[in-house]
PDB file of C-alpha atoms in Angstrom:
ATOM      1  CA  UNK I 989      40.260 -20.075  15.632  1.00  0.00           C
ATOM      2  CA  UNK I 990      38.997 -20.895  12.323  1.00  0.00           C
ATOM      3  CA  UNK I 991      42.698 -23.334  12.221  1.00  0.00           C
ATOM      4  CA  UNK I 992      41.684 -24.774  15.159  1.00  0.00           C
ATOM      5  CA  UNK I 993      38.489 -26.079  15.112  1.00  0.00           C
ATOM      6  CA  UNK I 994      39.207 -27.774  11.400  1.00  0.00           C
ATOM      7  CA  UNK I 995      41.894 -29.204  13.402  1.00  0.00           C
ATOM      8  CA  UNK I 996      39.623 -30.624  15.797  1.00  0.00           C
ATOM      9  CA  UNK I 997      37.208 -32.032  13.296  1.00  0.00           C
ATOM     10  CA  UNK I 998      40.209 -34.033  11.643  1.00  0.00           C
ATOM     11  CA  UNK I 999      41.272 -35.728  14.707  1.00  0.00           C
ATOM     12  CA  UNK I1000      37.619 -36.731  15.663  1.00  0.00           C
ATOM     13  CA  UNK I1001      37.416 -38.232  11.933  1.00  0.00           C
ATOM     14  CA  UNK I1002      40.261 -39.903  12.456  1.00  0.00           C
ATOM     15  CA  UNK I1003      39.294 -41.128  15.680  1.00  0.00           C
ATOM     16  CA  UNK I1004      36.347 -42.471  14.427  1.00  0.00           C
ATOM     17  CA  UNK I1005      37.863 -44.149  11.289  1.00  0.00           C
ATOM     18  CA  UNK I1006      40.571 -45.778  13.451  1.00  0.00           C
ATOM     19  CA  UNK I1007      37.586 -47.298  15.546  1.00  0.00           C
ATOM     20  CA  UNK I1008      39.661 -46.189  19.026  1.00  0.00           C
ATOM     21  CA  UNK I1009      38.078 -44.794  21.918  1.00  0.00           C
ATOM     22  CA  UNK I1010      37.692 -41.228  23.089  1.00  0.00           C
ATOM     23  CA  UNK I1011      38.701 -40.732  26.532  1.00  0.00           C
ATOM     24  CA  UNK I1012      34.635 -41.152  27.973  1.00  0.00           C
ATOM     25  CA  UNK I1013      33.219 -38.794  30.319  1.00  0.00           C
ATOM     26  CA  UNK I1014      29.257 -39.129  30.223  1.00  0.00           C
ATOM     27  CA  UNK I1015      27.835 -35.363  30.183  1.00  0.00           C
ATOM     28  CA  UNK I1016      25.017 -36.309  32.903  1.00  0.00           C
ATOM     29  CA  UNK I1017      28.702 -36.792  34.923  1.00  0.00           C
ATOM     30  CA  UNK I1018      30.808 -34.450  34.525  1.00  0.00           C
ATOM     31  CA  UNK I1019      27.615 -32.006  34.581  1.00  0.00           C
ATOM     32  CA  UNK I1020      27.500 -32.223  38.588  1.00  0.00           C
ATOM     33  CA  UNK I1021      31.042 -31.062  38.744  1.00  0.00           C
ATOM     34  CA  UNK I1022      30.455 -27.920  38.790  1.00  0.00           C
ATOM     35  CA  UNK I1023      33.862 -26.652  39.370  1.00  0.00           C
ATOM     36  CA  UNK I1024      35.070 -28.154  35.657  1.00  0.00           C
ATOM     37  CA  UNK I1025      33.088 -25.729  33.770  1.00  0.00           C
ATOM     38  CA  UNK I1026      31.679 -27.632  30.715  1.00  0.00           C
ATOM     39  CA  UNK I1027      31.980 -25.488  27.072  1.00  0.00           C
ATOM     40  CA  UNK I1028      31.895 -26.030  23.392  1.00  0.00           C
ATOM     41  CA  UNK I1029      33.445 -24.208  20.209  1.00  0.00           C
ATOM     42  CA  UNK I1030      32.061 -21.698  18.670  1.00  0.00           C
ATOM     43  CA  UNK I1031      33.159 -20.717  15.320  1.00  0.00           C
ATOM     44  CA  UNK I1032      31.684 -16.511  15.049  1.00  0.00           C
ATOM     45  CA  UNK I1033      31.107 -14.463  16.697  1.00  0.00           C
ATOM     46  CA  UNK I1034      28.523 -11.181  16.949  1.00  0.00           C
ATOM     47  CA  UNK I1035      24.878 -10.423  18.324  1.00  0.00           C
ATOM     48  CA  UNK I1036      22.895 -12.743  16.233  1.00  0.00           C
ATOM     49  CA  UNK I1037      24.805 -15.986  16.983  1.00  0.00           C
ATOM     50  CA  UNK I1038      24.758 -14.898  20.677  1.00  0.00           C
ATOM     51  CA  UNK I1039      21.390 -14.183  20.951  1.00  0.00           C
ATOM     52  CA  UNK I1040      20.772 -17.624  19.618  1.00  0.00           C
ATOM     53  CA  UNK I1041      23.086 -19.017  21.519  1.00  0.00           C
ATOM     54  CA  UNK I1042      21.625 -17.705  25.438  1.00  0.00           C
ATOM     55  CA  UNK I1043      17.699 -18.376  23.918  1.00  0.00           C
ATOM     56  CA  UNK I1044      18.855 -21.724  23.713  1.00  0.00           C
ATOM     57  CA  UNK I1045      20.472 -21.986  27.648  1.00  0.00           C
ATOM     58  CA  UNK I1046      24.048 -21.033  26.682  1.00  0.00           C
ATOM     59  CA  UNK I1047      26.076 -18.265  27.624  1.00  0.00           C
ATOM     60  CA  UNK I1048      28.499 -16.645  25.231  1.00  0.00           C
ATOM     61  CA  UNK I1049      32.290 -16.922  26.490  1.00  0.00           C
ATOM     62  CA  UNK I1050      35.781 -16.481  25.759  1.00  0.00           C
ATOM     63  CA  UNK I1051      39.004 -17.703  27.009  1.00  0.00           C
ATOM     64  CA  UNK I1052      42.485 -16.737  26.421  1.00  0.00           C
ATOM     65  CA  UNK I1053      45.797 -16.247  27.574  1.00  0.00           C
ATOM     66  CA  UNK I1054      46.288 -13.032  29.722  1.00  0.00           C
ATOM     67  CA  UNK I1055      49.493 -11.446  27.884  1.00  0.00           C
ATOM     68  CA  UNK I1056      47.243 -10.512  24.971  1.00  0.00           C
ATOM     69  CA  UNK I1057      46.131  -7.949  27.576  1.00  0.00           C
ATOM     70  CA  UNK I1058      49.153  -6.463  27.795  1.00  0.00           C
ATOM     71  CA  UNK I1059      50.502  -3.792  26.331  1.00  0.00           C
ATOM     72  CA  UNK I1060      53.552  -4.442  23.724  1.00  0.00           C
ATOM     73  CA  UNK I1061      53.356  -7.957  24.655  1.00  0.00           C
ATOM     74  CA  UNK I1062      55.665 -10.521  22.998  1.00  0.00           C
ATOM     75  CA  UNK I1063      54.715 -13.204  24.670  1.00  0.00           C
ATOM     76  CA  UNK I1064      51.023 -13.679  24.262  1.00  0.00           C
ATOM     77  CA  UNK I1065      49.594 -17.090  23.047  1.00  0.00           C
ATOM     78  CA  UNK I1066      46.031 -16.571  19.945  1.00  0.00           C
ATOM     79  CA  UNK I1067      46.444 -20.052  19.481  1.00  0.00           C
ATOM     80  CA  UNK I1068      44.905 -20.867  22.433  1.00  0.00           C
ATOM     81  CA  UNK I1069      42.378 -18.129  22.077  1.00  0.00           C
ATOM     82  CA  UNK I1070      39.130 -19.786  21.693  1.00  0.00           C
ATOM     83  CA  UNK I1071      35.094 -18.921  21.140  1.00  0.00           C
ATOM     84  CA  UNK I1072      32.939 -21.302  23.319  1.00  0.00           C
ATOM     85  CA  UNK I1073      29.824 -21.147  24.619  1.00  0.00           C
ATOM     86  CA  UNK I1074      28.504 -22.856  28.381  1.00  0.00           C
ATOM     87  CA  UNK I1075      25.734 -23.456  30.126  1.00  0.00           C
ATOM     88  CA  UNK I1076      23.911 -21.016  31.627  1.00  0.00           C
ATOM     89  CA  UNK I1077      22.439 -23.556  34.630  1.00  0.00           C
ATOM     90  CA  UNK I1078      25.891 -24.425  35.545  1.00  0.00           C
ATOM     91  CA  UNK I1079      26.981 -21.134  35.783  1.00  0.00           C
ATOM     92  CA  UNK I1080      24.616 -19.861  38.065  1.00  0.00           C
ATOM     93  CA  UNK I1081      24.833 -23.212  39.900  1.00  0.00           C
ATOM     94  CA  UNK I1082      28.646 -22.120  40.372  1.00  0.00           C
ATOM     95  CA  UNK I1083      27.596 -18.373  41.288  1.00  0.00           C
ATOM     96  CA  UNK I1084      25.058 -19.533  43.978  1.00  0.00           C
ATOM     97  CA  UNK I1085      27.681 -21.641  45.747  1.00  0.00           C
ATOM     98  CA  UNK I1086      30.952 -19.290  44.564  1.00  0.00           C
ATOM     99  CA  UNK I1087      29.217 -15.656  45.274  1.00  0.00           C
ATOM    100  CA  UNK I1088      30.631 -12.520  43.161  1.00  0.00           C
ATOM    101  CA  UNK I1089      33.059 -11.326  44.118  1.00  0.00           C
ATOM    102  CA  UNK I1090      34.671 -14.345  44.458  1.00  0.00           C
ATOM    103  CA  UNK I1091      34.002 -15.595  41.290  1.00  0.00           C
ATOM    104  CA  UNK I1092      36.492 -13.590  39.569  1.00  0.00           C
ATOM    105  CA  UNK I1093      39.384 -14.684  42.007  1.00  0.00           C
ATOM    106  CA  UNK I1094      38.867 -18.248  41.648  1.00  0.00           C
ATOM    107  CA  UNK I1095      40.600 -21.099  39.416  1.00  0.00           C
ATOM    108  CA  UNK I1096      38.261 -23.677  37.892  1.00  0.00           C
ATOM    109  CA  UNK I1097      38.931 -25.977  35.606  1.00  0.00           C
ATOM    110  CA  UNK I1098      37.942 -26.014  31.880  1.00  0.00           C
ATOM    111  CA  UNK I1099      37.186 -28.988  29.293  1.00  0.00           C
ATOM    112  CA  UNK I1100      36.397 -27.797  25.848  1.00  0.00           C
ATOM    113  CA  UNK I1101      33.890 -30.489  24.176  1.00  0.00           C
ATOM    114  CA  UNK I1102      33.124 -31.410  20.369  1.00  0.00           C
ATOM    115  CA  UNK I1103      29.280 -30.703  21.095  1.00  0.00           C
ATOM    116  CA  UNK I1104      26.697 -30.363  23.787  1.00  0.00           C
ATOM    117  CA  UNK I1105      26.502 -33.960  25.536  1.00  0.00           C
ATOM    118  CA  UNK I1106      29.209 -35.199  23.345  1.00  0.00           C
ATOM    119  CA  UNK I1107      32.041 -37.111  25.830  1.00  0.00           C
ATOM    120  CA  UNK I1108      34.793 -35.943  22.665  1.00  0.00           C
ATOM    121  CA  UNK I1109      37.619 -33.690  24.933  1.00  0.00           C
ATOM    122  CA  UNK I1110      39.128 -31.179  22.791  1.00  0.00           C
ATOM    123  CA  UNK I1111      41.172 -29.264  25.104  1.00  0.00           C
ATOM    124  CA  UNK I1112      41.402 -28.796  28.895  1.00  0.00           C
ATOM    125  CA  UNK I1113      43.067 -26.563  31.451  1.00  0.00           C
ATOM    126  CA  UNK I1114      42.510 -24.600  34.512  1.00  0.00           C
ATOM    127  CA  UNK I1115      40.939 -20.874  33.551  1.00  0.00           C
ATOM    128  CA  UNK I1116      40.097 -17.531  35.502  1.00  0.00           C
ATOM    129  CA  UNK I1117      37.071 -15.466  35.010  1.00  0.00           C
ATOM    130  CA  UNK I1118      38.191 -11.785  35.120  1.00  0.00           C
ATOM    131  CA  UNK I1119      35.267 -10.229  33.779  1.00  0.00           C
ATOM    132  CA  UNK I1120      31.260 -10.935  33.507  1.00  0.00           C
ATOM    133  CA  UNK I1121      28.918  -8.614  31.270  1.00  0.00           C
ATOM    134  CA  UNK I1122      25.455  -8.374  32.257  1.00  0.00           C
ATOM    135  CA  UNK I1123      22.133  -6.666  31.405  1.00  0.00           C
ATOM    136  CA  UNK I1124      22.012  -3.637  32.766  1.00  0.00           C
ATOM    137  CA  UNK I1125      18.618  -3.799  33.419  1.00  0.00           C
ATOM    138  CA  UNK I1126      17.442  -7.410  33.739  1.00  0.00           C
ATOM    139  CA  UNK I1127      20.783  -8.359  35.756  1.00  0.00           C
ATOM    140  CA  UNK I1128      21.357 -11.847  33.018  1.00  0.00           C
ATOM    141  CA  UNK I1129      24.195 -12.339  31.777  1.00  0.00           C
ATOM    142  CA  UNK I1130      25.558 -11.111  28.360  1.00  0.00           C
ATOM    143  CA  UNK I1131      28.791 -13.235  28.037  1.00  0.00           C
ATOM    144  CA  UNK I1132      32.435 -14.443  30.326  1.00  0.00           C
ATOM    145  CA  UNK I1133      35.661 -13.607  30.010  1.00  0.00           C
ATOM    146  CA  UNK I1134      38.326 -16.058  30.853  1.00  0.00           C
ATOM    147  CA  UNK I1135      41.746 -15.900  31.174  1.00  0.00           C
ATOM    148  CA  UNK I1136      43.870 -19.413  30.914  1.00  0.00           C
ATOM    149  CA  UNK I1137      45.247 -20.038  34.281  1.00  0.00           C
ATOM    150  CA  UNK I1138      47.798 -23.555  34.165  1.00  0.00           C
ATOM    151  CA  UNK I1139      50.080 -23.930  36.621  1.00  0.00           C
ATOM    152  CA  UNK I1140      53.663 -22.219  35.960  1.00  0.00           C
ATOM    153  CA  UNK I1141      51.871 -18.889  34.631  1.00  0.00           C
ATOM    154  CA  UNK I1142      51.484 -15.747  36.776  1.00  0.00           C
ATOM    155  CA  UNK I1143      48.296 -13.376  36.567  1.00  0.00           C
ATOM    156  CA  UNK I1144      47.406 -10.396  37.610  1.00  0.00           C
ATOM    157  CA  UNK I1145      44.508 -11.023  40.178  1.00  0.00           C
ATOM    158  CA  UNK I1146      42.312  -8.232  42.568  1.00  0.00           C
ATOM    159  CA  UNK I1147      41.716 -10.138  45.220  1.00  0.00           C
ATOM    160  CA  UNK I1148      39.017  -8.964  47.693  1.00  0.00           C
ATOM    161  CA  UNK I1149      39.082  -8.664  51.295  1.00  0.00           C
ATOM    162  CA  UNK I1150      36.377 -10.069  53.789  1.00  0.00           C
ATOM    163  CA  UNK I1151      37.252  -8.248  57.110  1.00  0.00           C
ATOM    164  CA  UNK I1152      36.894 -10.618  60.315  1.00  0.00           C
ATOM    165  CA  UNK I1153      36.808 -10.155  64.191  1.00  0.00           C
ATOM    166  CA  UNK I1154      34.240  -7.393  64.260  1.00  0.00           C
ATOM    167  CA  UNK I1155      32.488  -9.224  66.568  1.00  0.00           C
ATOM    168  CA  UNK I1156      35.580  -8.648  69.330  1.00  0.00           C
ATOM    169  CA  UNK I1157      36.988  -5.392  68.280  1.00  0.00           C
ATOM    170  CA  UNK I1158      37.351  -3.230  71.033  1.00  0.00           C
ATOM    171  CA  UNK I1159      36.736   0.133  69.156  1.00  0.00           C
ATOM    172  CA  UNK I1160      33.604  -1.437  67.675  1.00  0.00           C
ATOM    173  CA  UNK I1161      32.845  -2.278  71.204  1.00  0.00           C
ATOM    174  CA  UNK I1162      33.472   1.690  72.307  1.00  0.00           C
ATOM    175  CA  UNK I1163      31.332   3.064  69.789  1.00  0.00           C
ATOM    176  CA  UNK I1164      33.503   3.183  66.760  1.00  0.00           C
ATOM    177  CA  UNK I1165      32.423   2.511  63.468  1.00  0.00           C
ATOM    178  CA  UNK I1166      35.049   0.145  60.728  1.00  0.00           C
ATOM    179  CA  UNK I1167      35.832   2.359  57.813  1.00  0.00           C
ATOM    180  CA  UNK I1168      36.704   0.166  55.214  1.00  0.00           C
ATOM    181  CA  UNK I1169      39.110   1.802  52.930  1.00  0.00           C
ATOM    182  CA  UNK I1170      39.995  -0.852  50.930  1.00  0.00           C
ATOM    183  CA  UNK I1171      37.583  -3.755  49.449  1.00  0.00           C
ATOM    184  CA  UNK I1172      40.627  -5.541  47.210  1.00  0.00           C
ATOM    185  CA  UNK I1173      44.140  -5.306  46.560  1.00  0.00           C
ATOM    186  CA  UNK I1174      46.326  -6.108  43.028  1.00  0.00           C
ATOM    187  CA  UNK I1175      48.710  -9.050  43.217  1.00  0.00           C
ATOM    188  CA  UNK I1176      50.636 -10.848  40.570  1.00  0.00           C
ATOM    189  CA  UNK I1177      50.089 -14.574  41.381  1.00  0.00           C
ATOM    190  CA  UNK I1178      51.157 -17.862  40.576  1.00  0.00           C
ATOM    191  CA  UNK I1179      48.387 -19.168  38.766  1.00  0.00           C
ATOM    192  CA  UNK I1180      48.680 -22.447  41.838  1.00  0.00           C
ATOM    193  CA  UNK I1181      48.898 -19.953  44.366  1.00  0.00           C
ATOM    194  CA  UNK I1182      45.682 -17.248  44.032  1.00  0.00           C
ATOM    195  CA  UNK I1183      43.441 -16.610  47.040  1.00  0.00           C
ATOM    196  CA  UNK I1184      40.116 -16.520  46.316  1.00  0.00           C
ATOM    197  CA  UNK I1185      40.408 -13.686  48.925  1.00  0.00           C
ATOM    198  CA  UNK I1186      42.446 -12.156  51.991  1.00  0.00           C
ATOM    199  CA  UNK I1187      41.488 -12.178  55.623  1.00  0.00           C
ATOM    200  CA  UNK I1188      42.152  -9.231  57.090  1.00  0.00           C
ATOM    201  CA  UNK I1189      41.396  -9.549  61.201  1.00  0.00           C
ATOM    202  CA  UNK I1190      40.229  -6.697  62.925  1.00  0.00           C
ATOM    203  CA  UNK I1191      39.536  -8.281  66.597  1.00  0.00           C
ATOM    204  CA  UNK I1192      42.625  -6.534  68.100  1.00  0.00           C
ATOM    205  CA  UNK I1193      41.920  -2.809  66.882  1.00  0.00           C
ATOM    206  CA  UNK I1194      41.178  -0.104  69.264  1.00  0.00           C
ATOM    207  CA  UNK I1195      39.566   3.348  68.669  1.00  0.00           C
ATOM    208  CA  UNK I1196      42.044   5.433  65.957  1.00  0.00           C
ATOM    209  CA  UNK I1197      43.896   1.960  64.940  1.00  0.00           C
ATOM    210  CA  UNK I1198      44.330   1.201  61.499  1.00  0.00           C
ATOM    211  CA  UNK I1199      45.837  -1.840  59.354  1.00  0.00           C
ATOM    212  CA  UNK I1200      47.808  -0.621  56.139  1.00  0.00           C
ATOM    213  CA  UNK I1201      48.624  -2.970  53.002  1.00  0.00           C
ATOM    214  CA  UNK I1202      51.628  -3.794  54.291  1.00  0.00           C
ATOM    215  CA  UNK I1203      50.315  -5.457  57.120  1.00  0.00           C
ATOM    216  CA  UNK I1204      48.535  -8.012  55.254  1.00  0.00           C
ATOM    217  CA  UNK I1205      49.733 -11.447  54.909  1.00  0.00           C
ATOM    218  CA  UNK I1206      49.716 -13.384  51.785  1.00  0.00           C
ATOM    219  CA  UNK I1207      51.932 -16.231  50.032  1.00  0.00           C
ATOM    220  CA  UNK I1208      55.642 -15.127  49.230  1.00  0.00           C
ATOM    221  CA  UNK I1209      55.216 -15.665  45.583  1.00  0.00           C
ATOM    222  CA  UNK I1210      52.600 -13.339  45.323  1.00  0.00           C
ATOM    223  CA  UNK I1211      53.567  -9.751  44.250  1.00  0.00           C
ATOM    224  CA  UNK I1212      51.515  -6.385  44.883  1.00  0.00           C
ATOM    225  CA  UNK I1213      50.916  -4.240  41.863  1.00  0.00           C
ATOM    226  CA  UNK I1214      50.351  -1.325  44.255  1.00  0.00           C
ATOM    227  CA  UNK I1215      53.300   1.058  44.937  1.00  0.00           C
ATOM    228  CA  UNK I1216      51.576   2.791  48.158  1.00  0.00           C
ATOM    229  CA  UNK I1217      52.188   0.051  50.873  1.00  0.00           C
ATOM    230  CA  UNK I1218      51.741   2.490  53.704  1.00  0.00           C
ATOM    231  CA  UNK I1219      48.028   2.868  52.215  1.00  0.00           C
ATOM    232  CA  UNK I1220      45.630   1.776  55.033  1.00  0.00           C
ATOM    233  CA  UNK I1221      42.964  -0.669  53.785  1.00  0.00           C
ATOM    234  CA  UNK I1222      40.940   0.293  57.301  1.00  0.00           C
ATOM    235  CA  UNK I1223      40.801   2.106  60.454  1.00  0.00           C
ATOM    236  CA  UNK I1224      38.458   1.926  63.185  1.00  0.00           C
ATOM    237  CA  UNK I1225      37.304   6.042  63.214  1.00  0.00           C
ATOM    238  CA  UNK I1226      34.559   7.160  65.973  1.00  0.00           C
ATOM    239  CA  UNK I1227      31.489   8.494  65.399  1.00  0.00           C
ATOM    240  CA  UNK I1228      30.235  10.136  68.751  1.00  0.00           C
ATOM    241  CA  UNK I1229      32.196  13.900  67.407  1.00  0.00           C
ATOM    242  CA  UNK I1230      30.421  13.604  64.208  1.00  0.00           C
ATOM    243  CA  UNK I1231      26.811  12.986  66.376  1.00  0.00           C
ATOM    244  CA  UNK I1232      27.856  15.794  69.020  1.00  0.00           C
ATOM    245  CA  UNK I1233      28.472  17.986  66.061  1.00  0.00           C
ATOM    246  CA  UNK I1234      25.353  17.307  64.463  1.00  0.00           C
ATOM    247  CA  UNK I1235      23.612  18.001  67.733  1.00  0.00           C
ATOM    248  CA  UNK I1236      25.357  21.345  68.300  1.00  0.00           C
ATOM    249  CA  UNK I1237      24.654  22.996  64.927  1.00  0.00           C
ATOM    250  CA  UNK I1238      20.967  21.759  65.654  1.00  0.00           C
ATOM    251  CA  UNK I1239      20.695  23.486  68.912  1.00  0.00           C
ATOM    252  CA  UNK I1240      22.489  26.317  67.223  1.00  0.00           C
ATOM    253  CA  UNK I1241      19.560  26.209  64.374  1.00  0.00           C
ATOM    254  CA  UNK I1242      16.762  25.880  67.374  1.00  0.00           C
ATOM    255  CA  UNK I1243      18.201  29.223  69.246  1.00  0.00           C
ATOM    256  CA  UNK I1244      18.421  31.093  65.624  1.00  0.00           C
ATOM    257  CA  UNK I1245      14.535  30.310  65.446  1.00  0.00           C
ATOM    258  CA  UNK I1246      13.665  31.198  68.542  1.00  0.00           C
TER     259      UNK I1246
END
């Protein structure tokens, strides 16, 4: 990290001597896009700094490549491992308008600055949240985790499900009730290709009906990390046994009593 960030301070020097021209993106610009998240370097890390770092609007963050997850990885990339920091207003800006938890299944572009309004590009590239640390109590946020996600790399992504046709499901309409088994499912994606989430339509089941992970449709590239495919992610179960059940041991209670 350390290597890095020397590195970058040469090449603005240079720049500078030279008397060329940074690429120029004013900050009041690039600010409204919220979907390029907008960071800077930092150089340590550990509670102090990041204390000072949120009382001052910023929010604590790293991204790196997702390999150095993994588990006797060879192929994992620290160079590109880096400290930053970004703005807390444009993150929530992004989390109002991209809700949780669809936050953590969607690509957004990244461009690493020299300095807070400074229109000096570092680095850029498309990233992945995959993790968000809050305050237990107070709900703010602690720091981000990214992951880089350029096109050409694959990632592991759980991507949720938002169930639809509930409105015109005839077991709904009989009294049934949706059990939803299921609220995600694992996929190794093409960094290009990863849903933000997976429509699973429920308009056509009846009473007793279920949809299993097989049954859902998703890009061909995309591989599921799960082994059970005959798992059901829902079923439409009925309710009126569990109420006449409920309704017998009560009479049962009432006679007892009497």
């Amino acid at each position: 990290m350390a290597n890095w960030w020397r590195s970058a301070r040469t090449n603005l020097r240079l720049a500078a001597f030279s008397g060329t021209k940074s690429e120029s993106f004013p900050f009041s610009s690039f600010r409204a896009a919220y979907h390029t998240i907008q960071a800077i370097p930092r150089e340590c890390s550990g509670r102090k700094i990041s204390s000072k770092d949120r009382a001052q609007g910023r929010i604590p963050a790293v991204v790196f490549s997702q390999q150095i997850l993994e588990k006797n990885s060879v192929h994992g990339s620290p160079s590109r491992k880096h400290l930053l920091t970004t703005e807390r207003k444009q993150i929530h800006s992004i989390l109002k308008s991209v809700e949780l938890p669809f936050f953590c299944s969607t690509r957004f572009k990244l461009q690493i600055r020299a300095g807070s309004g400074s229109s000096v590009l570092l680095e850029s590239g498309s990233i992945l949240p995959i993790k968000i640390h809050r305050n237990e109590e107070t709900g703010k946020i602690f720091n981000i985790v990214f992951v880089w996600a350029d096109e050409g790399s694959e990632l592991k992504v759980d991507v949720p499900i938002v169930f639809k046709g509930e409105e015109a499901c005839p077991g709904l309409q009989k009294g049934g009730q949706l059990n939803k088994i299921r609220t995600s499912l694992k996929y190794l994606c093409p960094a290009e290709h990863i849903p933000s989430k997976i429509e699973v339509d429920v308009s056509n089941l009846d009473i007793g009906d279920r949809i299993f992970i097989r049954d859902v449709d998703v890009h061909s590239s995309m591989k599921l990390l799960s082994k059970n495919e005959v798992m059901p992610i829902c079923k439409i179960v009925t309710i009126k046994s569990e109420t006449a059940n409920t309704e017998t041991s009560a009479t049962s209670e009432t006679s007892e009593t009497s």
